[in-house]
GROMACS .gro file of C-alpha atoms in nm:
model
   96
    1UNK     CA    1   3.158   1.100  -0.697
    2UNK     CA    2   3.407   1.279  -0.532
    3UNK     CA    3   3.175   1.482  -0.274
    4UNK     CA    4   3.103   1.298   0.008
    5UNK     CA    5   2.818   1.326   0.224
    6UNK     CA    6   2.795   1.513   0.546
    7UNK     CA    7   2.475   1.513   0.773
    8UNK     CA    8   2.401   1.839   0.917
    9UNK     CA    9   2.392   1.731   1.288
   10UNK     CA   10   2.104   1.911   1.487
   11UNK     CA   11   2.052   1.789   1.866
   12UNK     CA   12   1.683   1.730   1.937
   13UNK     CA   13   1.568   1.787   1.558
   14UNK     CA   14   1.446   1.462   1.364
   15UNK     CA   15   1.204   1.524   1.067
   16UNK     CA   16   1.016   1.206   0.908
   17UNK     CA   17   0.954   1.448   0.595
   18UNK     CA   18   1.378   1.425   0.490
   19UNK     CA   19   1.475   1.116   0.717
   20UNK     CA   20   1.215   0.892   0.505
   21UNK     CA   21   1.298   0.946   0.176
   22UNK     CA   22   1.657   0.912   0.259
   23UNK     CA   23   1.610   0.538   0.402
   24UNK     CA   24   1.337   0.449   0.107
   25UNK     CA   25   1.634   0.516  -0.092
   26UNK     CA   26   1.900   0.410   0.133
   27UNK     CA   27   1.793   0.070   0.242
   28UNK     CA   28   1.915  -0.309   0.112
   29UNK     CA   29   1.608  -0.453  -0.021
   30UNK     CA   30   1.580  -0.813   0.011
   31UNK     CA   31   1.555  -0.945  -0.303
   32UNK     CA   32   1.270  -1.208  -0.223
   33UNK     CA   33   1.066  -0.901  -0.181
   34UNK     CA   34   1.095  -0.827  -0.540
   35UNK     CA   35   0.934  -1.132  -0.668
   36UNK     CA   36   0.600  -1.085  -0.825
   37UNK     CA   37   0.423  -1.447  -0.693
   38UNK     CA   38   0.533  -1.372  -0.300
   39UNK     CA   39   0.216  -1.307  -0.146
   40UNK     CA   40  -0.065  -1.575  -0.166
   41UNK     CA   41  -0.378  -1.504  -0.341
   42UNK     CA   42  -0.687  -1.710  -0.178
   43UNK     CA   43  -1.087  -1.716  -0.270
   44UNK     CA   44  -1.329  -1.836  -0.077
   45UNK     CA   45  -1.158  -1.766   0.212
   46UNK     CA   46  -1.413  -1.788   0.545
   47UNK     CA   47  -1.393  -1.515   0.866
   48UNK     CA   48  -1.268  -1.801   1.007
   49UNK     CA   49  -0.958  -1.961   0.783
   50UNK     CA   50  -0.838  -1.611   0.718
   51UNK     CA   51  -0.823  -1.520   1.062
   52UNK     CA   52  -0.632  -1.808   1.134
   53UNK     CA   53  -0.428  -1.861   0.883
   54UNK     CA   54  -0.336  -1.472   0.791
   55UNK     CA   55  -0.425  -1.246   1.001
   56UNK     CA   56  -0.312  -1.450   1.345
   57UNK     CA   57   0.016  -1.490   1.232
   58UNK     CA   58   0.036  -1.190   1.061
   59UNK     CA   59   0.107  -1.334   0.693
   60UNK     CA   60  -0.013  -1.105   0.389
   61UNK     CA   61  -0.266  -1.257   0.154
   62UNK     CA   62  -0.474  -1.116  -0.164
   63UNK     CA   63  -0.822  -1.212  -0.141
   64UNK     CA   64  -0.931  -1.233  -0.536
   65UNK     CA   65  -1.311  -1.239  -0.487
   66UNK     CA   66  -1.400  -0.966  -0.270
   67UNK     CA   67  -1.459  -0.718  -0.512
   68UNK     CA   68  -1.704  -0.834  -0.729
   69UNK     CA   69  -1.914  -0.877  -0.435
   70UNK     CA   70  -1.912  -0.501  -0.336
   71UNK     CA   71  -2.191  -0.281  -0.432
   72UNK     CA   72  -1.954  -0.001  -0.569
   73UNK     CA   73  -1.851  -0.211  -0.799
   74UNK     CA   74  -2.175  -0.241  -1.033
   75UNK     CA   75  -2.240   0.157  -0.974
   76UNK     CA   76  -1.928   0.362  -0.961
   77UNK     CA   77  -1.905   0.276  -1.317
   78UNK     CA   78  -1.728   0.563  -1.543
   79UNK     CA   79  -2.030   0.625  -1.721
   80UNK     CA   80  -2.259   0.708  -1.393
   81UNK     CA   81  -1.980   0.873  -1.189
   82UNK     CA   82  -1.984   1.128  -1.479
   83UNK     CA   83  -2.353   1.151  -1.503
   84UNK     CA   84  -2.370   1.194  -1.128
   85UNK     CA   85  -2.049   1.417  -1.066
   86UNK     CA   86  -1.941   1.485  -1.417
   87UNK     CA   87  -1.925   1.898  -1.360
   88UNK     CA   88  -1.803   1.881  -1.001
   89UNK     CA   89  -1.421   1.971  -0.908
   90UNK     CA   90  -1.235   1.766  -0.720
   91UNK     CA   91  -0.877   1.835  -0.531
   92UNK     CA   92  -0.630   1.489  -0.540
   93UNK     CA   93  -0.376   1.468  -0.333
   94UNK     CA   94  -0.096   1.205  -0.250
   95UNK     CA   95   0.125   1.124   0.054
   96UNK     CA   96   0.468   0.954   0.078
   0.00000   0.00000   0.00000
């Protein structure tokens, strides 16, 4: 508590890699942003309504009955990816 932070000061020198973490950390967070119900969840939306009525204005929404619809989501079952890819090696990565 008693050390106080000092930025190293370096003209013409910005990196995303230490400046983003630092703000992620750093920043108020408004607390409406922490409520669970915030963003509405739609069905049955058409091209239409969610163009105007999301993407227009630029207002998030969770569209619940996409999924089911998609063909991955009868055949990359567990069972088959591990039939079909079962002894294969894959690399996983993540970014911040």
């Amino acid at each position: 508590e008693g050390r106080r932070h000092r930025p190293i000061r370096m003209q013409g020198c910005y990196s995303d890699r230490l400046h983003m973490p630092w703000l992620n950390a750093a920043m108020r967070v408004d607390p409406a942003w922490l409520r669970v119900e915030n963003v509405q969840r739609r069905a049955n939306l058409s091209k239409e309504e969610f163009v105007e009525k999301f993407e227009k204005p630029g207002i998030p929404v969770v569209i619940t009955d996409v999924v089911p619809k998609w063909k991955a989501a009868k055949e990359w079952t567990t069972k088959r990816m591990r039939e079909r890819y079962g002894g294969g090696k894959f690399k996983g990565a993540a970014t911040m």
